[in-house]
mmCIF file of C-alpha atoms and ligand atoms in Angstrom:
data_model
loop_
_atom_site.group_PDB
_atom_site.id
_atom_site.type_symbol
_atom_site.label_atom_id
_atom_site.label_comp_id
_atom_site.label_asym_id
_atom_site.label_seq_id
_atom_site.Cartn_x
_atom_site.Cartn_y
_atom_site.Cartn_z
ATOM 1 C CA MET A 521 119.268 71.926 134.793
ATOM 2 C CA ILE A 522 121.317 74.732 133.016
ATOM 3 C CA ASP A 523 119.764 76.603 130.349
ATOM 4 C CA ALA A 524 120.238 80.025 128.346
ATOM 5 C CA LYS A 525 118.566 82.140 131.995
ATOM 6 C CA THR A 526 121.049 80.324 134.230
ATOM 7 C CA ARG A 527 123.554 82.678 136.318
ATOM 8 C CA TYR A 528 126.553 82.093 137.233
ATOM 9 C CA ILE A 529 129.142 81.903 140.334
ATOM 10 C CA VAL A 530 132.450 81.229 139.208
ATOM 11 C CA LEU A 531 135.187 79.877 141.727
ATOM 12 C CA ILE A 532 138.665 81.166 140.408
ATOM 13 C CA GLY A 533 142.023 79.652 141.379
ATOM 14 C CA ASP A 534 145.125 77.240 140.548
ATOM 15 C CA PRO A 535 144.420 74.644 141.936
ATOM 16 C CA VAL A 536 140.758 74.210 142.024
ATOM 17 C CA GLU A 537 140.144 70.967 141.117
ATOM 18 C CA HIS A 538 139.591 69.993 144.531
ATOM 19 C CA SER A 539 137.496 72.363 145.867
ATOM 20 C CA LEU A 540 134.627 71.325 147.403
ATOM 21 C CA ALA A 541 132.589 74.591 147.428
ATOM 22 C CA PRO A 542 130.845 73.891 143.266
ATOM 23 C CA ILE A 543 128.942 70.727 144.838
ATOM 24 C CA VAL A 544 127.807 72.495 148.248
ATOM 25 C CA ALA A 545 127.194 75.395 146.387
ATOM 26 C CA ASN A 546 125.387 73.720 143.321
ATOM 27 C CA ALA A 547 123.182 71.794 146.278
ATOM 28 C CA VAL A 548 121.518 74.818 147.182
ATOM 29 C CA PHE A 549 120.244 76.102 143.975
ATOM 30 C CA GLU A 550 119.019 72.399 143.000
ATOM 31 C CA ARG A 551 117.375 72.556 146.554
ATOM 32 C CA GLU A 552 115.968 75.959 145.885
ATOM 33 C CA GLY A 553 114.855 75.703 142.344
ATOM 34 C CA ALA A 554 116.922 78.300 141.920
ATOM 35 C CA ASN A 555 118.411 79.183 138.180
ATOM 36 C CA TYR A 556 121.564 79.804 139.066
ATOM 37 C CA ALA A 557 125.147 76.979 138.763
ATOM 38 C CA TYR A 558 128.288 77.620 140.525
ATOM 39 C CA ILE A 559 131.450 76.210 138.534
ATOM 40 C CA ALA A 560 135.134 76.210 139.519
ATOM 41 C CA VAL A 561 137.791 77.242 136.219
ATOM 42 C CA LYS A 562 141.776 77.278 136.848
ATOM 43 C CA VAL A 563 143.055 81.117 136.126
ATOM 44 C CA ARG A 564 146.500 81.513 136.815
ATOM 45 C CA PRO A 565 148.471 84.758 138.113
ATOM 46 C CA GLU A 566 148.757 86.247 134.890
ATOM 47 C CA ASP A 567 145.454 85.908 133.110
ATOM 48 C CA LEU A 568 143.794 87.370 136.895
ATOM 49 C CA GLU A 569 143.111 91.034 135.385
ATOM 50 C CA SER A 570 141.477 89.424 131.911
ATOM 51 C CA ALA A 571 139.470 86.802 133.481
ATOM 52 C CA ILE A 572 137.778 89.459 136.540
ATOM 53 C CA ALA A 573 136.981 91.411 133.565
ATOM 54 C CA GLY A 574 136.160 89.028 131.209
ATOM 55 C CA LEU A 575 133.825 87.362 133.479
ATOM 56 C CA LYS A 576 132.232 90.230 134.289
ATOM 57 C CA ALA A 577 131.491 91.259 130.823
ATOM 58 C CA CYS A 578 129.600 87.748 130.429
ATOM 59 C CA GLY A 579 127.386 89.074 132.892
ATOM 60 C CA VAL A 580 128.210 86.457 135.729
ATOM 61 C CA VAL A 581 127.003 87.490 138.860
ATOM 62 C CA GLY A 582 129.998 87.099 141.388
ATOM 63 C CA LEU A 583 133.473 85.345 141.781
ATOM 64 C CA ALA A 584 134.306 83.179 144.756
ATOM 65 C CA VAL A 585 138.195 84.044 144.866
ATOM 66 C CA THR A 586 140.998 81.164 146.055
ATOM 67 C CA ILE A 587 144.819 80.556 146.399
ATOM 68 C CA PRO A 588 146.829 82.501 144.838
ATOM 69 C CA HIS A 589 144.929 85.463 144.209
ATOM 70 C CA LYS A 590 143.281 86.791 147.270
ATOM 71 C CA ILE A 591 145.296 89.392 147.704
ATOM 72 C CA GLU A 592 145.801 90.537 144.013
ATOM 73 C CA ALA A 593 141.828 90.370 143.297
ATOM 74 C CA MET A 594 142.007 93.345 145.199
ATOM 75 C CA LYS A 595 143.683 95.478 142.491
ATOM 76 C CA TYR A 596 140.475 94.644 139.916
ATOM 77 C CA ILE A 597 137.399 95.731 142.404
ATOM 78 C CA ASP A 598 135.977 99.176 142.538
ATOM 79 C CA GLU A 599 135.161 99.205 146.469
ATOM 80 C CA ALA A 600 135.685 96.602 149.007
ATOM 81 C CA ASP A 601 133.884 95.647 152.574
ATOM 82 C CA ASP A 602 135.530 97.203 155.624
ATOM 83 C CA PHE A 603 137.479 93.472 156.628
ATOM 84 C CA ALA A 604 138.840 92.916 153.092
ATOM 85 C CA GLU A 605 140.103 96.834 153.608
ATOM 86 C CA LEU A 606 141.864 95.961 156.562
ATOM 87 C CA VAL A 607 143.348 92.646 155.580
ATOM 88 C CA GLY A 608 144.053 93.535 152.386
ATOM 89 C CA ALA A 609 142.863 90.442 150.578
ATOM 90 C CA LEU A 610 139.852 89.190 149.591
ATOM 91 C CA ASN A 611 137.716 85.847 148.581
ATOM 92 C CA LEU A 612 134.539 87.127 147.258
ATOM 93 C CA ILE A 613 133.656 89.201 144.226
ATOM 94 C CA HIS A 614 129.959 90.514 143.902
ATOM 95 C CA PHE A 615 129.129 92.564 140.892
ATOM 96 C CA LYS A 616 126.417 94.528 141.224
ATOM 97 C CA ASP A 617 125.128 97.701 138.794
ATOM 98 C CA GLY A 618 128.438 97.890 136.969
ATOM 99 C CA ARG A 619 131.006 97.857 139.393
ATOM 100 C CA ALA A 620 132.939 95.091 141.557
ATOM 101 C CA ILE A 621 132.323 94.727 145.205
ATOM 102 C CA GLY A 622 134.847 92.561 146.819
ATOM 103 C CA TYR A 623 134.712 90.698 150.334
ATOM 104 C CA ASN A 624 136.605 88.802 152.803
ATOM 105 C CA THR A 625 134.420 86.296 154.384
ATOM 106 C CA ASP A 626 137.164 83.855 155.786
ATOM 107 C CA GLY A 627 137.355 85.682 158.843
ATOM 108 C CA TYR A 628 133.231 85.415 159.598
ATOM 109 C CA GLY A 629 133.429 81.639 158.825
ATOM 110 C CA ALA A 630 136.048 81.220 160.955
ATOM 111 C CA LEU A 631 133.932 83.086 163.814
ATOM 112 C CA LYS A 632 130.768 81.240 162.492
ATOM 113 C CA THR A 633 132.423 77.788 163.553
ATOM 114 C CA PHE A 634 133.889 79.051 166.644
ATOM 115 C CA GLU A 635 130.205 81.032 167.784
ATOM 116 C CA GLU A 636 128.450 76.991 167.039
ATOM 117 C CA GLU A 637 131.105 75.124 169.072
ATOM 118 C CA GLY A 638 130.122 78.031 172.286
ATOM 119 C CA ILE A 639 133.866 79.545 171.670
ATOM 120 C CA THR A 640 134.266 83.064 172.372
ATOM 121 C CA LEU A 641 137.987 85.059 171.425
ATOM 122 C CA ASN A 642 137.886 87.363 173.928
ATOM 123 C CA GLY A 643 140.576 88.267 176.578
ATOM 124 C CA LYS A 644 141.946 85.022 175.957
ATOM 125 C CA LYS A 645 145.570 84.234 174.824
ATOM 126 C CA VAL A 646 145.944 83.173 170.943
ATOM 127 C CA VAL A 647 148.649 81.040 168.978
ATOM 128 C CA ILE A 648 148.669 80.806 165.222
ATOM 129 C CA LEU A 649 150.721 79.014 163.706
ATOM 130 C CA GLY A 650 151.599 80.344 159.774
ATOM 131 C CA ALA A 651 151.618 83.692 158.456
ATOM 132 C CA GLY A 652 150.096 83.384 154.538
ATOM 133 C CA GLY A 653 146.713 84.175 153.351
ATOM 134 C CA ALA A 654 144.758 82.090 155.822
ATOM 135 C CA GLY A 655 147.302 83.458 158.978
ATOM 136 C CA THR A 656 147.030 86.928 157.955
ATOM 137 C CA CYS A 657 143.389 86.973 158.023
ATOM 138 C CA MET A 658 143.028 84.999 161.419
ATOM 139 C CA ALA A 659 145.312 87.297 163.067
ATOM 140 C CA TYR A 660 143.258 90.607 162.201
ATOM 141 C CA GLN A 661 140.118 88.193 163.056
ATOM 142 C CA ALA A 662 141.067 86.733 166.944
ATOM 143 C CA LEU A 663 142.260 90.926 167.694
ATOM 144 C CA LEU A 664 138.771 92.139 165.959
ATOM 145 C CA ALA A 665 136.968 89.138 168.109
ATOM 146 C CA GLY A 666 139.108 90.866 171.824
ATOM 147 C CA ALA A 667 141.654 88.452 171.795
ATOM 148 C CA GLY A 668 143.712 89.564 174.447
ATOM 149 C CA GLU A 669 147.337 88.237 173.257
ATOM 150 C CA VAL A 670 148.301 87.018 169.726
ATOM 151 C CA VAL A 671 151.285 85.517 168.578
ATOM 152 C CA ILE A 672 151.841 84.407 165.202
ATOM 153 C CA LEU A 673 154.608 81.911 164.498
ATOM 154 C CA ASN A 674 155.857 81.130 161.015
ATOM 155 C CA ARG A 675 159.059 79.358 159.629
ATOM 156 C CA THR A 676 159.942 82.124 157.440
ATOM 157 C CA ALA A 677 160.072 84.633 160.439
ATOM 158 C CA GLU A 678 160.338 88.085 158.380
ATOM 159 C CA LYS A 679 156.898 86.985 156.918
ATOM 160 C CA ALA A 680 155.219 87.156 161.182
ATOM 161 C CA TYR A 681 157.522 89.859 162.047
ATOM 162 C CA ARG A 682 156.654 91.961 158.564
ATOM 163 C CA LEU A 683 152.528 90.699 159.754
ATOM 164 C CA VAL A 684 152.742 92.110 163.172
ATOM 165 C CA GLU A 685 154.028 95.411 161.991
ATOM 166 C CA ASN A 686 151.146 96.087 159.420
ATOM 167 C CA VAL A 687 148.798 95.039 161.849
ATOM 168 C CA LYS A 688 150.130 97.679 164.544
ATOM 169 C CA LYS A 689 149.781 100.471 161.483
ATOM 170 C CA LYS A 690 146.390 99.199 160.576
ATOM 171 C CA MET A 691 144.668 98.863 163.792
ATOM 172 C CA GLY A 692 146.445 101.441 165.971
ATOM 173 C CA CYS A 693 147.286 101.693 169.410
ATOM 174 C CA CYS A 694 144.051 99.252 170.737
ATOM 175 C CA VAL A 695 146.667 96.173 169.756
ATOM 176 C CA GLU A 696 149.782 97.849 171.817
ATOM 177 C CA GLY A 697 151.390 94.897 173.657
ATOM 178 C CA ARG A 698 148.592 92.463 172.037
ATOM 179 C CA ILE A 699 150.455 90.871 169.247
ATOM 180 C CA GLY A 700 153.536 89.251 168.513
ATOM 181 C CA GLY A 701 155.350 87.079 165.928
ATOM 182 C CA LEU A 702 158.041 84.455 166.227
ATOM 183 C CA PRO A 703 160.165 81.872 164.442
ATOM 184 C CA LEU A 704 158.354 78.826 164.350
ATOM 185 C CA THR A 705 160.332 75.898 166.012
ATOM 186 C CA LYS A 706 159.418 73.232 168.555
ATOM 187 C CA GLU A 707 160.970 75.385 171.952
ATOM 188 C CA ASN A 708 158.689 78.784 170.922
ATOM 189 C CA VAL A 709 155.821 76.423 170.168
ATOM 190 C CA THR A 710 155.956 75.142 172.886
ATOM 191 C CA GLU A 711 156.580 78.109 174.864
ATOM 192 C CA SER A 712 153.973 80.015 173.398
ATOM 193 C CA LEU A 713 151.459 77.100 173.750
ATOM 194 C CA GLN A 714 151.816 77.142 177.744
ATOM 195 C CA PRO A 715 149.881 80.302 178.790
ATOM 196 C CA ALA A 716 147.400 79.661 176.039
ATOM 197 C CA GLU A 717 143.722 78.970 175.394
ATOM 198 C CA VAL A 718 143.202 78.603 171.892
ATOM 199 C CA LEU A 719 145.674 77.150 168.573
ATOM 200 C CA ILE A 720 144.846 78.252 165.208
ATOM 201 C CA HIS A 721 146.901 76.390 163.038
ATOM 202 C CA THR A 722 146.934 77.979 158.907
ATOM 203 C CA THR A 723 149.938 76.061 157.466
ATOM 204 C CA SER A 724 148.868 73.154 154.927
ATOM 205 C CA VAL A 725 150.932 70.658 157.372
ATOM 206 C CA GLY A 726 149.080 67.827 157.461
ATOM 207 C CA MET A 727 147.337 68.024 154.490
ATOM 208 C CA TYR A 728 146.623 65.369 152.279
ATOM 209 C CA PRO A 729 148.659 63.652 150.825
ATOM 210 C CA ASN A 730 151.206 64.795 154.013
ATOM 211 C CA GLU A 731 148.351 63.462 156.216
ATOM 212 C CA ALA A 732 150.793 62.308 158.962
ATOM 213 C CA GLU A 733 152.791 65.575 159.582
ATOM 214 C CA THR A 734 151.849 67.399 162.290
ATOM 215 C CA LEU A 735 153.660 71.051 163.947
ATOM 216 C CA VAL A 736 152.427 70.079 167.458
ATOM 217 C CA ARG A 737 151.902 67.182 169.762
ATOM 218 C CA ALA A 738 149.789 66.038 172.231
ATOM 219 C CA GLN A 739 152.634 66.801 175.277
ATOM 220 C CA GLN A 740 152.545 70.270 174.271
ATOM 221 C CA LEU A 741 148.867 70.595 174.428
ATOM 222 C CA ARG A 742 146.481 70.842 177.475
ATOM 223 C CA PRO A 743 142.869 69.204 178.500
ATOM 224 C CA GLY A 744 140.539 72.088 177.127
ATOM 225 C CA MET A 745 142.256 73.787 175.053
ATOM 226 C CA VAL A 746 140.765 74.822 171.304
ATOM 227 C CA VAL A 747 142.812 73.078 168.472
ATOM 228 C CA TYR A 748 141.348 75.012 165.163
ATOM 229 C CA ASP A 749 142.725 73.159 162.436
ATOM 230 C CA LEU A 750 141.963 75.368 159.148
ATOM 231 C CA ILE A 751 142.476 71.856 157.526
ATOM 232 C CA TYR A 752 139.397 69.978 156.201
ATOM 233 C CA ASN A 753 140.989 67.450 153.505
ATOM 234 C CA PRO A 754 141.427 65.451 155.687
ATOM 235 C CA LEU A 755 138.327 65.946 158.271
ATOM 236 C CA LYS A 756 140.828 64.732 160.949
ATOM 237 C CA THR A 757 144.215 65.906 160.541
ATOM 238 C CA GLN A 758 147.243 64.717 162.828
ATOM 239 C CA LEU A 759 147.159 67.903 164.487
ATOM 240 C CA LEU A 760 143.028 67.010 165.752
ATOM 241 C CA LYS A 761 144.641 63.312 166.565
ATOM 242 C CA GLU A 762 147.053 65.387 169.192
ATOM 243 C CA ALA A 763 144.274 67.640 170.195
ATOM 244 C CA GLU A 764 141.784 64.441 170.969
ATOM 245 C CA LYS A 765 145.304 62.532 172.818
ATOM 246 C CA ALA A 766 145.960 65.962 175.391
ATOM 247 C CA GLU A 767 142.025 66.193 175.747
ATOM 248 C CA ALA A 768 141.891 69.209 174.493
ATOM 249 C CA ILE A 769 138.747 70.592 171.718
ATOM 250 C CA PRO A 770 139.229 69.929 167.963
ATOM 251 C CA ILE A 771 137.668 72.149 165.465
ATOM 252 C CA ASN A 772 137.800 71.139 162.132
ATOM 253 C CA GLY A 773 138.093 73.746 158.342
ATOM 254 C CA LEU A 774 134.705 72.124 157.156
ATOM 255 C CA GLY A 775 132.910 74.705 158.692
ATOM 256 C CA MET A 776 134.857 77.887 157.360
ATOM 257 C CA LEU A 777 134.498 76.390 154.332
ATOM 258 C CA VAL A 778 130.713 75.871 154.430
ATOM 259 C CA TYR A 779 130.109 79.362 156.707
ATOM 260 C CA THR A 780 131.886 81.172 153.609
ATOM 261 C CA CYS A 781 129.984 79.269 150.587
ATOM 262 C CA GLN A 782 127.234 80.305 152.213
ATOM 263 C CA ARG A 783 127.849 84.047 152.483
ATOM 264 C CA ALA A 784 128.724 83.761 148.756
ATOM 265 C CA VAL A 785 125.458 82.491 147.628
ATOM 266 C CA GLN A 786 123.947 84.886 149.821
ATOM 267 C CA VAL A 787 125.676 88.310 148.941
ATOM 268 C CA CYS A 788 125.133 86.895 145.444
ATOM 269 C CA THR A 789 121.954 85.324 144.960
ATOM 270 C CA SER A 790 119.987 86.313 148.045
ATOM 271 C CA ILE A 791 118.925 83.263 148.637
ATOM 272 C CA GLU A 792 119.645 81.823 152.337
ATOM 273 C CA PRO A 793 121.194 78.792 152.053
ATOM 274 C CA PRO A 794 120.318 75.794 154.407
ATOM 275 C CA LEU A 795 123.317 75.375 156.172
ATOM 276 C CA ASP A 796 122.577 71.329 157.033
ATOM 277 C CA LEU A 797 122.241 70.458 153.876
ATOM 278 C CA MET A 798 125.518 72.696 152.901
ATOM 279 C CA LYS A 799 127.203 70.454 155.928
ATOM 280 C CA ARG A 800 125.666 67.284 154.927
ATOM 281 C CA VAL A 801 127.211 67.801 151.191
ATOM 282 C CA ALA A 802 130.704 68.991 152.214
ATOM 283 C CA ILE A 803 130.878 65.790 154.666
ATOM 284 C CA GLU A 804 129.503 63.489 152.157
ATOM 285 C CA GLY A 805 131.654 64.999 149.203
ATOM 286 C CA ARG A 806 135.088 64.792 151.505
ATOM 287 C CA SER A 807 134.368 61.143 151.611
HETATM 288 N N1 NAP B 634 138.592 75.914 155.483
HETATM 289 C C1 NAP B 634 138.940 76.840 154.791
HETATM 290 O O1 NAP B 634 137.717 77.285 154.405
HETATM 291 C C2 NAP B 634 140.156 77.397 154.639
HETATM 292 C C3 NAP B 634 140.002 78.608 153.916
HETATM 293 C C4 NAP B 634 141.561 78.957 153.408
HETATM 294 C C5 NAP B 634 142.633 77.983 153.992
HETATM 295 N N2 NAP B 634 142.551 76.880 153.994
HETATM 296 C C6 NAP B 634 143.676 76.450 155.048
HETATM 297 O O2 NAP B 634 145.131 77.121 155.391
HETATM 298 C C7 NAP B 634 146.426 76.171 154.724
HETATM 299 C C8 NAP B 634 146.616 77.530 154.790
HETATM 300 O O3 NAP B 634 145.942 78.635 153.107
HETATM 301 P P1 NAP B 634 146.405 79.888 153.244
HETATM 302 O O4 NAP B 634 145.995 80.801 152.409
HETATM 303 O O5 NAP B 634 147.248 80.513 154.386
HETATM 304 O O6 NAP B 634 147.819 79.294 152.269
HETATM 305 P P2 NAP B 634 149.241 80.174 152.279
HETATM 306 O O7 NAP B 634 149.238 81.540 152.075
HETATM 307 O O8 NAP B 634 150.435 79.485 150.750
HETATM 308 O O9 NAP B 634 150.387 80.640 153.651
HETATM 309 C C9 NAP B 634 150.999 78.682 153.751
HETATM 310 C C10 NAP B 634 151.224 78.990 154.798
HETATM 311 O O10 NAP B 634 151.939 77.247 155.700
HETATM 312 C C11 NAP B 634 153.320 77.630 155.947
HETATM 313 N N3 NAP B 634 153.972 76.543 155.420
HETATM 314 C C12 NAP B 634 153.902 75.710 154.775
HETATM 315 N N4 NAP B 634 154.602 74.695 154.311
HETATM 316 C C13 NAP B 634 154.910 74.516 155.720
HETATM 317 C C14 NAP B 634 156.131 73.591 156.791
HETATM 318 N N5 NAP B 634 156.429 72.363 155.692
HETATM 319 N N6 NAP B 634 156.489 74.040 157.601
HETATM 320 C C15 NAP B 634 155.875 75.217 157.898
HETATM 321 N N7 NAP B 634 154.542 76.089 157.568
HETATM 322 C C16 NAP B 634 154.637 75.492 156.622
HETATM 323 C C17 NAP B 634 154.334 78.782 155.038
HETATM 324 O O11 NAP B 634 154.889 79.112 155.844
HETATM 325 P P3 NAP B 634 155.949 80.075 155.003
HETATM 326 O O12 NAP B 634 155.587 81.334 154.725
HETATM 327 O O13 NAP B 634 157.212 79.874 155.626
HETATM 328 O O14 NAP B 634 156.367 79.417 153.742
HETATM 329 C C18 NAP B 634 152.235 79.873 155.150
HETATM 330 O O15 NAP B 634 153.115 80.327 156.757
HETATM 331 C C19 NAP B 634 145.816 75.598 153.868
HETATM 332 O O16 NAP B 634 145.645 74.363 154.403
HETATM 333 C C20 NAP B 634 144.362 76.020 153.070
HETATM 334 O O17 NAP B 634 143.584 74.488 153.259
HETATM 335 C C21 NAP B 634 141.132 76.664 154.607
#
């Protein structure tokens, strides 16, 4: 029950109405009998600075940060963890001893999901569709996880090229020859996927309410290929249906949501959230 001693984690974004994170985190607090609450508020881009300062002044313990604030919020923190610094974006701010500490746990969420499925990226050829916030994060994470080669395809080709240049600048010679960018055309998707072992889909194509849409068909996939779709609404996107047809390994975005929510609770409250409960609540929340 919320009372005068309740402490808050606040999700800020625009839109935030469809986020599952509040029901997942609040289920943890209820189970643990912890006097915390996780709430979501819509914050417009022009209000970001004052919202962060105001919530800090109100004594909230942390902010989960989502679209479209992940990059801009980097301006309003005192320090960042290594991955947020590398990517130039964050998804969590912890207020501690008067300081605002930024974290990026999206890559962690993806890696934990792979780990759960017994998949490693080491030495593998990875194709990433999309060069937005999630695509950027996955490009850095795949290379850090030892991917042999990463090819990024994006509808706006310049964004893919810019991302490749940024990665090369920041990661230096260790990524030389391991990263490339292409325009997202059917031919480029087909050619890139031929030698690939892992496909990571980070665009919003196929997300509710456009559930019939997909950028990739079964004929372009192979048995045993990992097909990871970051979307979790719906849980089985058209892309994952195509992966099933091709006897590839389909993985949805629910794990990433749960693991990033788990990290937010761990960092901001020191509670060790029960993953099984979080997954169950997330699946129930989806349906
Ligand atoms: N599971 C999770 O916890 C989790 C976490 C983060 C994100 N996500 C999901 O990842 C997706 C992207 O999020 P984001 O933060 O990266 O968004 P974003 O920064 O807005 O990027 C959107 C990406 O989608 C591409 N795109 C949009 N419409 C397209 C179309 N019709 N055809 C081809 N490409 C198209 C954009 O290409 P252009 O550059 O050409 O516009 C861009 O690459 C969303 O579905 C989101 O729900 C899931």
